[in-house]
Short mmCIF file of C-alpha atoms in Angstrom, two decimals:
data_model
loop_
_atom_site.label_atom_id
_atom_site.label_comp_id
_atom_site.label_asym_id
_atom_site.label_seq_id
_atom_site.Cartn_x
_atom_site.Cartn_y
_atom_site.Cartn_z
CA UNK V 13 0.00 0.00 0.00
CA UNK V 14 1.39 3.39 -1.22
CA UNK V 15 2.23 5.92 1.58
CA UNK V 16 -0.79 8.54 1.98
CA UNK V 17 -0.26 11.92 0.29
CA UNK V 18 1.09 14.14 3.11
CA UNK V 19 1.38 17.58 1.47
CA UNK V 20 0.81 20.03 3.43
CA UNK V 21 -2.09 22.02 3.62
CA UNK V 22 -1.69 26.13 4.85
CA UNK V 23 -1.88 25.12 8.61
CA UNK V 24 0.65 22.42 7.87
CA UNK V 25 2.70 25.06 6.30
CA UNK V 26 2.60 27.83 8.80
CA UNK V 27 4.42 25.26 11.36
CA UNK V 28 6.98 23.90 9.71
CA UNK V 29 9.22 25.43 12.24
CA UNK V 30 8.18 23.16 14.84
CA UNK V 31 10.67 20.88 16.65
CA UNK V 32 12.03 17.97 15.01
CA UNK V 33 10.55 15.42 17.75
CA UNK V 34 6.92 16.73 16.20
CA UNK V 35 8.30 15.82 13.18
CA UNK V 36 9.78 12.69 13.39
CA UNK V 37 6.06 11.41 16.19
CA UNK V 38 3.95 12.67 12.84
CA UNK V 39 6.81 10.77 10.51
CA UNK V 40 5.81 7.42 13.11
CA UNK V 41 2.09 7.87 12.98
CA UNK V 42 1.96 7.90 9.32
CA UNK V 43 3.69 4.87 9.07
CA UNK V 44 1.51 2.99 11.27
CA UNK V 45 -2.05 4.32 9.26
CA UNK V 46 -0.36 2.79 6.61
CA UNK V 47 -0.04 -0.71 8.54
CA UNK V 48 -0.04 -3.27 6.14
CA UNK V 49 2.06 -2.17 3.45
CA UNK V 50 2.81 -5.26 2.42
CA UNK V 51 1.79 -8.99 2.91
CA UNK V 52 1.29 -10.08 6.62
CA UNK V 53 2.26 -13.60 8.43
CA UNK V 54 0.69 -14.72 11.01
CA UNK V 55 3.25 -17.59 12.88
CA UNK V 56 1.01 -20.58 14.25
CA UNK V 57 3.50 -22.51 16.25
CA UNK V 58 1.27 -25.60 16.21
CA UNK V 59 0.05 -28.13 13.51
CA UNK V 60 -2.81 -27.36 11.00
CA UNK V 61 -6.13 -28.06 12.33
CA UNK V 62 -5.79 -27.44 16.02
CA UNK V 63 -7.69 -24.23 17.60
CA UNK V 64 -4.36 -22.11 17.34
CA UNK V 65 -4.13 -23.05 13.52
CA UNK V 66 -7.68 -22.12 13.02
CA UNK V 67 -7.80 -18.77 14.42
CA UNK V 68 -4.79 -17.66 12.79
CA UNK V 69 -6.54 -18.54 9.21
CA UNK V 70 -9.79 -16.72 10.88
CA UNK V 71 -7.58 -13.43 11.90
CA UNK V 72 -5.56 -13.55 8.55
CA UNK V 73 -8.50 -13.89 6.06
CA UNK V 74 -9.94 -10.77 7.86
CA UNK V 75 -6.84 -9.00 7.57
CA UNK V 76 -6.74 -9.50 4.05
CA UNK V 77 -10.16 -8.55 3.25
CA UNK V 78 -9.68 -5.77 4.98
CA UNK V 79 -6.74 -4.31 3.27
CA UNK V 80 -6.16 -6.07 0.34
CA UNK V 81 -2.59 -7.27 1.59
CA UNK V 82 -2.12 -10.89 1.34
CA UNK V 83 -1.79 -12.57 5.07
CA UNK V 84 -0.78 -16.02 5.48
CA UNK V 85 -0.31 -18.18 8.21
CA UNK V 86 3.15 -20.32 8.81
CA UNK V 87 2.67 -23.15 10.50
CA UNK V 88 6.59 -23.31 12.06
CA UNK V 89 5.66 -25.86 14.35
CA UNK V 90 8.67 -28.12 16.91
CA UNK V 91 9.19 -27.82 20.25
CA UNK V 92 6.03 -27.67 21.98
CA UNK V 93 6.17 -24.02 19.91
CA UNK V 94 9.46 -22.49 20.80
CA UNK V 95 10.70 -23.15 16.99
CA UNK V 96 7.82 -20.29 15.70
CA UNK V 97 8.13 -18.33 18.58
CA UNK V 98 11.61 -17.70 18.64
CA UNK V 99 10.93 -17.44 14.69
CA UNK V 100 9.50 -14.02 15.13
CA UNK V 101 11.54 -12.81 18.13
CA UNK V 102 13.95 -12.68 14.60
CA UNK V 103 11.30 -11.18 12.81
CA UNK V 104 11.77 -7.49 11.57
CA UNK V 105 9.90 -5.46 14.17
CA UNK V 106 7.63 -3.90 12.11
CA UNK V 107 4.39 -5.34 12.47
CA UNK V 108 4.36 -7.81 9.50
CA UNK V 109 5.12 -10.92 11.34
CA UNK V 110 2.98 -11.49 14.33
CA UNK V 111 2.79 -14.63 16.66
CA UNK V 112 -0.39 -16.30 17.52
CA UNK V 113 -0.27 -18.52 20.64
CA UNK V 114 -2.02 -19.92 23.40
CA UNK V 115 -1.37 -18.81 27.28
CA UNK V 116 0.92 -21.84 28.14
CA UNK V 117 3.46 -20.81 25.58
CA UNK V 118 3.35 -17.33 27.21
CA UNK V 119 2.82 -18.04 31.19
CA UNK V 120 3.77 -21.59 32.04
CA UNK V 121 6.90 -22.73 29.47
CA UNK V 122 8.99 -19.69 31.07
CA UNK V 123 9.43 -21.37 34.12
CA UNK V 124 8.50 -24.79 33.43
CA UNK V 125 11.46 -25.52 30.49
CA UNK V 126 14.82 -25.02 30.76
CA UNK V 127 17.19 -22.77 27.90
CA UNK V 128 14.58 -21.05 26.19
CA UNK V 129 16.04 -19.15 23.53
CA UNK V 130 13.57 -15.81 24.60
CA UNK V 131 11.90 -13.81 27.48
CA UNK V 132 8.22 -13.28 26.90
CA UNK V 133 8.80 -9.97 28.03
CA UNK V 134 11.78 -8.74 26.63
CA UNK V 135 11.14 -10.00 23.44
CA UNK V 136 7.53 -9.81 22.22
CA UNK V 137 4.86 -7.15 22.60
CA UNK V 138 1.47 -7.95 23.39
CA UNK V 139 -1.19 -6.81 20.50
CA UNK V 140 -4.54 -8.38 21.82
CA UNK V 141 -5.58 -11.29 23.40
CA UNK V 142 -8.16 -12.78 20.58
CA UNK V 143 -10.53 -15.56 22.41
CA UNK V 144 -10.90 -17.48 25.39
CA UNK V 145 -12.43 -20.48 25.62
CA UNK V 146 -13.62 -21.69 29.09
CA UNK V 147 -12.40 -24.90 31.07
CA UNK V 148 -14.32 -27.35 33.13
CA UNK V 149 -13.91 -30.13 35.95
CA UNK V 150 -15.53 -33.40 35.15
CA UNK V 151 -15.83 -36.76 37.10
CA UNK V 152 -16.42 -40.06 36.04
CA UNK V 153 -19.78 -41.73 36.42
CA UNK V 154 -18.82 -43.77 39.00
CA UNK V 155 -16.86 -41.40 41.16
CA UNK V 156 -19.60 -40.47 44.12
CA UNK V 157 -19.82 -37.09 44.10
CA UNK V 158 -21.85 -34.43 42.56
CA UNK V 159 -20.23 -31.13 44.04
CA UNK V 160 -16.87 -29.78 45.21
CA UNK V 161 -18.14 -30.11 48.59
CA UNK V 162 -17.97 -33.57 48.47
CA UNK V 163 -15.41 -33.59 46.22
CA UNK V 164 -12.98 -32.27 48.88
CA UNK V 165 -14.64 -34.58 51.53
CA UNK V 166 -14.32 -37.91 49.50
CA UNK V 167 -10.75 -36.62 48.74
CA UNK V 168 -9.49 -36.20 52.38
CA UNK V 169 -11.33 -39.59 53.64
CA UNK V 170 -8.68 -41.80 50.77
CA UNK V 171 -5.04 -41.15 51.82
CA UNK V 172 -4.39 -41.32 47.84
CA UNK V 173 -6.63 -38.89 47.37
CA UNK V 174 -8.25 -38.76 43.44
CA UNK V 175 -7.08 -39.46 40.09
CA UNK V 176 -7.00 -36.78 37.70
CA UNK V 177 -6.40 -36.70 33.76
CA UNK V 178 -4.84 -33.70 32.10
CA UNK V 179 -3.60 -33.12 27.98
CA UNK V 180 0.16 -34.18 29.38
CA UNK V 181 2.80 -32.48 31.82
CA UNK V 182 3.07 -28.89 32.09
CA UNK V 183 -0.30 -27.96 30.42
CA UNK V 184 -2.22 -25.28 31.71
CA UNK V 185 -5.22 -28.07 32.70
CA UNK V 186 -2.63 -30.11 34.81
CA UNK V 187 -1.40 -27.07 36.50
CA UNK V 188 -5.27 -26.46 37.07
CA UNK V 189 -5.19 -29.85 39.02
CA UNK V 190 -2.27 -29.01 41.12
CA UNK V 191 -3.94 -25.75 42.07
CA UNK V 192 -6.93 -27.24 42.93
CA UNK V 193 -5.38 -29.56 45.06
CA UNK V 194 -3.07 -26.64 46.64
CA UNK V 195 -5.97 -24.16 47.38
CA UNK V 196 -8.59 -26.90 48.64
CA UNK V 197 -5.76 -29.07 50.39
CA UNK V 198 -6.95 -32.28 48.61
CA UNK V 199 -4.62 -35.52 47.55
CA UNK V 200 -5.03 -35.30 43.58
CA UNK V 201 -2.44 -37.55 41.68
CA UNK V 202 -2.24 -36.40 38.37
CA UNK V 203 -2.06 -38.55 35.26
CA UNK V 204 -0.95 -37.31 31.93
CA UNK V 205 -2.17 -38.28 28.59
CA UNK V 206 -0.53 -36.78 24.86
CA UNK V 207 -4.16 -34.99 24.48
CA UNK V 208 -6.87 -34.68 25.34
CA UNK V 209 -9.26 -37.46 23.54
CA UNK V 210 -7.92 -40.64 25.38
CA UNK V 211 -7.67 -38.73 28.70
CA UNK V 212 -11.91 -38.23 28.57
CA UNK V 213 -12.06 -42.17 27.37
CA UNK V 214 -10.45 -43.29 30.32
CA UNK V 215 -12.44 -40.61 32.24
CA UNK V 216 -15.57 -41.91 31.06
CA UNK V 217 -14.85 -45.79 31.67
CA UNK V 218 -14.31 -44.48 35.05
CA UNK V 219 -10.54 -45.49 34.70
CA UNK V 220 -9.37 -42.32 35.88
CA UNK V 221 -11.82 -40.52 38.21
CA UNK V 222 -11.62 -36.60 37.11
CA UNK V 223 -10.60 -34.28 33.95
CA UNK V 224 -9.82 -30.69 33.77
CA UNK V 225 -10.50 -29.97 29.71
CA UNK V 226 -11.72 -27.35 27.56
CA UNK V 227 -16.12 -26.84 27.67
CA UNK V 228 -16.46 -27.25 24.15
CA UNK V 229 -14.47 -30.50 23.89
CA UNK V 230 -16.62 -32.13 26.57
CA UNK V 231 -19.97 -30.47 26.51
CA UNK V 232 -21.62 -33.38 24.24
CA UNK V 233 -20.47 -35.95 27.34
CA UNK V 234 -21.82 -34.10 29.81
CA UNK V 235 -25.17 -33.70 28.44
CA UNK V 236 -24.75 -37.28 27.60
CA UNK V 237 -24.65 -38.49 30.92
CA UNK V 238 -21.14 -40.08 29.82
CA UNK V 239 -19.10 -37.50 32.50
CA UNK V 240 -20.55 -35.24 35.54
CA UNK V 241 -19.50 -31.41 35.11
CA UNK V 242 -18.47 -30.68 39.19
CA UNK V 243 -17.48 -26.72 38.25
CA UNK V 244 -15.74 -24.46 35.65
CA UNK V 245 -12.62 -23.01 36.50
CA UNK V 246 -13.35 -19.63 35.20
CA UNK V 247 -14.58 -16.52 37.20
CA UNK V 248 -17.53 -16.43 35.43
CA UNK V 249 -20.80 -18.78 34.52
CA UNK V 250 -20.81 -19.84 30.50
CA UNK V 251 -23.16 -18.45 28.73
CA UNK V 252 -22.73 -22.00 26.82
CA UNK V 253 -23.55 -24.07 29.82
CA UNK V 254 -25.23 -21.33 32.45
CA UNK V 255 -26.25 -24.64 35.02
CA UNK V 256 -22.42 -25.41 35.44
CA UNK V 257 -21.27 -23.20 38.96
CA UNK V 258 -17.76 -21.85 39.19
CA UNK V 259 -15.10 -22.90 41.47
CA UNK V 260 -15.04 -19.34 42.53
CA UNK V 261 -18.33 -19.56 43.74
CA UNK V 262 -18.32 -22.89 45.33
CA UNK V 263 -15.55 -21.36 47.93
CA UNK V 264 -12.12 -22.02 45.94
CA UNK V 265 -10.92 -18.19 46.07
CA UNK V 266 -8.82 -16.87 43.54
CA UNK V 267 -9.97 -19.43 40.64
CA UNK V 268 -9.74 -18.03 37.55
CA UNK V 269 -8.22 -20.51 34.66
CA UNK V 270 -9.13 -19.66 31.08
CA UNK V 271 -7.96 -21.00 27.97
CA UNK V 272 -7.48 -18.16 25.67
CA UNK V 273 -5.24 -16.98 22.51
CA UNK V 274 -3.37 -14.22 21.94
CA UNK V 275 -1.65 -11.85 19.23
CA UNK V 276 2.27 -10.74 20.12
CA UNK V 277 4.96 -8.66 17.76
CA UNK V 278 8.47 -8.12 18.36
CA UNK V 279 9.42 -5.83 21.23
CA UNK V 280 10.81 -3.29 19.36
CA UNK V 281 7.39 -2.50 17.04
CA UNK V 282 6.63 1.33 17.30
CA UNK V 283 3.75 1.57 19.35
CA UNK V 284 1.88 3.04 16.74
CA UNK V 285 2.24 0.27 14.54
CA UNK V 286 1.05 -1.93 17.71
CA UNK V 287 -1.92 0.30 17.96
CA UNK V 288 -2.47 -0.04 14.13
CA UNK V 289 -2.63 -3.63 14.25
CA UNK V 290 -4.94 -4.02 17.75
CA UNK V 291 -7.39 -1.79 15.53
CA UNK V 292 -7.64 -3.71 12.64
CA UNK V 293 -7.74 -7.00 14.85
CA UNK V 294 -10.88 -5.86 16.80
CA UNK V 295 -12.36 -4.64 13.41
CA UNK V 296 -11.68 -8.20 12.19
CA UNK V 297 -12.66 -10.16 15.60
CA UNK V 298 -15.84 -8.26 15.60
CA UNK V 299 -16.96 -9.01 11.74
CA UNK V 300 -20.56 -11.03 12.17
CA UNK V 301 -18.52 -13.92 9.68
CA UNK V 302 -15.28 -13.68 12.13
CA UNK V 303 -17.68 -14.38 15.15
CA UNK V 304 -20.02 -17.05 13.72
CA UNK V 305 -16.57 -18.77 12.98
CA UNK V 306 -15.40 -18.56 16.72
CA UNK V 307 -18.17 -19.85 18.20
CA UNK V 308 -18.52 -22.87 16.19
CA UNK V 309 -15.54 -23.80 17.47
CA UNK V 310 -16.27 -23.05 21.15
CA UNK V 311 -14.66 -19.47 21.18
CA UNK V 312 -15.49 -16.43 22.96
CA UNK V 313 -14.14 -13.36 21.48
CA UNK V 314 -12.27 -10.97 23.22
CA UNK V 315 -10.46 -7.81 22.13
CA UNK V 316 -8.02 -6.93 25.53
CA UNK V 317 -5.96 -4.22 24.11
CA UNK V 318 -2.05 -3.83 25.12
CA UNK V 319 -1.90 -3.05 28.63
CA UNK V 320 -4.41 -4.99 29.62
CA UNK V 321 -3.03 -8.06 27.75
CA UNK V 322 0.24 -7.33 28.90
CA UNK V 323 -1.20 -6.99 32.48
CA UNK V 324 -2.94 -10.27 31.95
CA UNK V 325 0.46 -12.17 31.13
CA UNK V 326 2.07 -10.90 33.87
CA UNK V 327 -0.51 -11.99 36.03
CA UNK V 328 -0.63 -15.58 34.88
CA UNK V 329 3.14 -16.17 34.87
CA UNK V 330 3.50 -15.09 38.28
CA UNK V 331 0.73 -17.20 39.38
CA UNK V 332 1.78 -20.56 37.35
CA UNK V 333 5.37 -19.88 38.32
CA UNK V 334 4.40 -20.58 42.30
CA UNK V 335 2.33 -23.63 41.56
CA UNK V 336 5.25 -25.23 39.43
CA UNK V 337 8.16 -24.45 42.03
CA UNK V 338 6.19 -24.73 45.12
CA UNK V 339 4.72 -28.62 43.36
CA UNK V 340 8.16 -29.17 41.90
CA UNK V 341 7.19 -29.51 38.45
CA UNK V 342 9.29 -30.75 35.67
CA UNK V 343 9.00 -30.75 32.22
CA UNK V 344 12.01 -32.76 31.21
CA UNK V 345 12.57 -30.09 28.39
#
């Protein structure tokens, strides 16, 4: 996209004296109205298909309807997602390779792996956080118990305590479990599965007796009768499933644990390319096709701006990083 025509009009003339620092923030916000100027990519750390993959393909059709700049979406996958996301800490800073990722990558792998190649917050800036998706606790059929309540009581009465299945070691659901277990003082041994579909099989043959797992993934065995929904771990009821309660409000304080996606650029991005590029997101996000997309596949969209984003990281690392040191987490990575 050609750079707008800038000449200046009689105003414009009458103060071209000014300092150059006007000069050169004018010089900088011209630039960024003219975010894209040339085809976008959108890194996906993760294999096609998977939620991260599909919003990226969402975001970057919308981008390129909306400015007639191509935007395409590399899959640089290896890792667990350190290969793409250390792909654009490389990246020119300049707003036309972005990183689309989910909260682990951002608030748990810090301090759960060892020799990362970058610092979350040295290295990227937060655009927006895109979606959230909410998370729920499940119990097998034959596990007796139909609240927290006696959750925590049939927990306490088994020196072993409960069995609980999480997508594998270090995932944001197994670090769910071990805060559960920290802030209600239950046993829970966790058992890890590569995924999530064979962790709810189990789960529902009553092999393993609980599951913390994404809503949408286990909604159709829950009003199935296959699994029992105890409580979501989000600080708010779903709209999706309003008769599921909230840990929050069943008396575990402080339990907010959301699945959710966000945007990042290289640090060194002007901010008002940053600002550029948050805009055109939420113009994108909130596009009646964009949204009808997300929800069919169990997304809620959100447009968090920068700070608030940024805020939210923060948060979330600080919080993970206790449970994993204070449980003695590992990843082996």
């Amino acid at each position: 996209m050609p750079p707008h025509d800038r000449r200046p009009t009689r105003r414009a003339a009458l103060s071209l004296g000014l300092a150059a620092s006007v000069a050169l923030r004018a010089g900088r916000t011209a630039a960024a109205e003219a975010w894209p100027g040339r085809p976008v990519t959108i890194v996906a750390p993760f294999t096609p298909g998977g939620p991260v993959d599909v919003l990226a393909r969402v975001i970057a059709q919308g981008i390129q309807a909306g400015s007639g700049q191509a935007a395409v979406v590399d899959n640089r996958t290896g890792a667990q997602g350190n290969i793409g996301i250390d792909a654009v800490r490389r990246a020119a800073p300049d707003g036309h390779t972005l990183l689309l990722v989910p909260a682990g990558n951002l608030t748990i792998n810090p301090t759960l792996m060892n020799n990362l190649t970058f610092d979350v917050e040295r290295d990227f800036a937060p655009v927006s956080l895109l979606a959230t998706a909410p998370n729920v606790l499940v119990c097998a059929p034959n596990l007796p118990v139909r609240s927290i309540a006696e959750l925590v009581a049939y927990a306490k009465s088994r020196p072993e305590g409960v069995t609980y299945a999480s997508p594998g070691v270090g995932s944001q659901l197994h670090l769910a479990g071990e805060l559960l277990s920290q802030r209600a003082g239950i046993p829970m041994l966790h058992v890890p599965y590569r995924g999530s579909s064979q962790a709810l099989t189990d789960v529902v043959a009553g092999n393993v007796q609980l599951l913390f797992t994404n809503l949408p993934a286990v909604l159709a065995a829950i009003r199935g009768g296959q699994v029992r929904a105890l409580a979501l771990t989000t600080a708010t009821r779903s709209p999706t499933a309003p008769e599921i309660p909230t840990l929050e409000e069943l008396g575990v304080a402080g339990f907010d644990i959301t699945s959710w996606y966000g945007l990042l650029a290289p640090r060194a991005t002007p901010a008002e390319t940053l600002a550029a590029i948050h805009a055109a997101i939420r113009a994108v996000l909130h596009a009646a096709a964009t949204a009808a997309s997300l929800r069919a596949q169990g997304l809620t969209i959100t447009d968090e701006g920068l700070v608030e984003f940024g805020t939210r990281i923060r948060r979330e690392t600080a919080t993970w990083a206790e449970v994993i040191r204070s449980r003695n987490i590992q990843s082996g990575l």
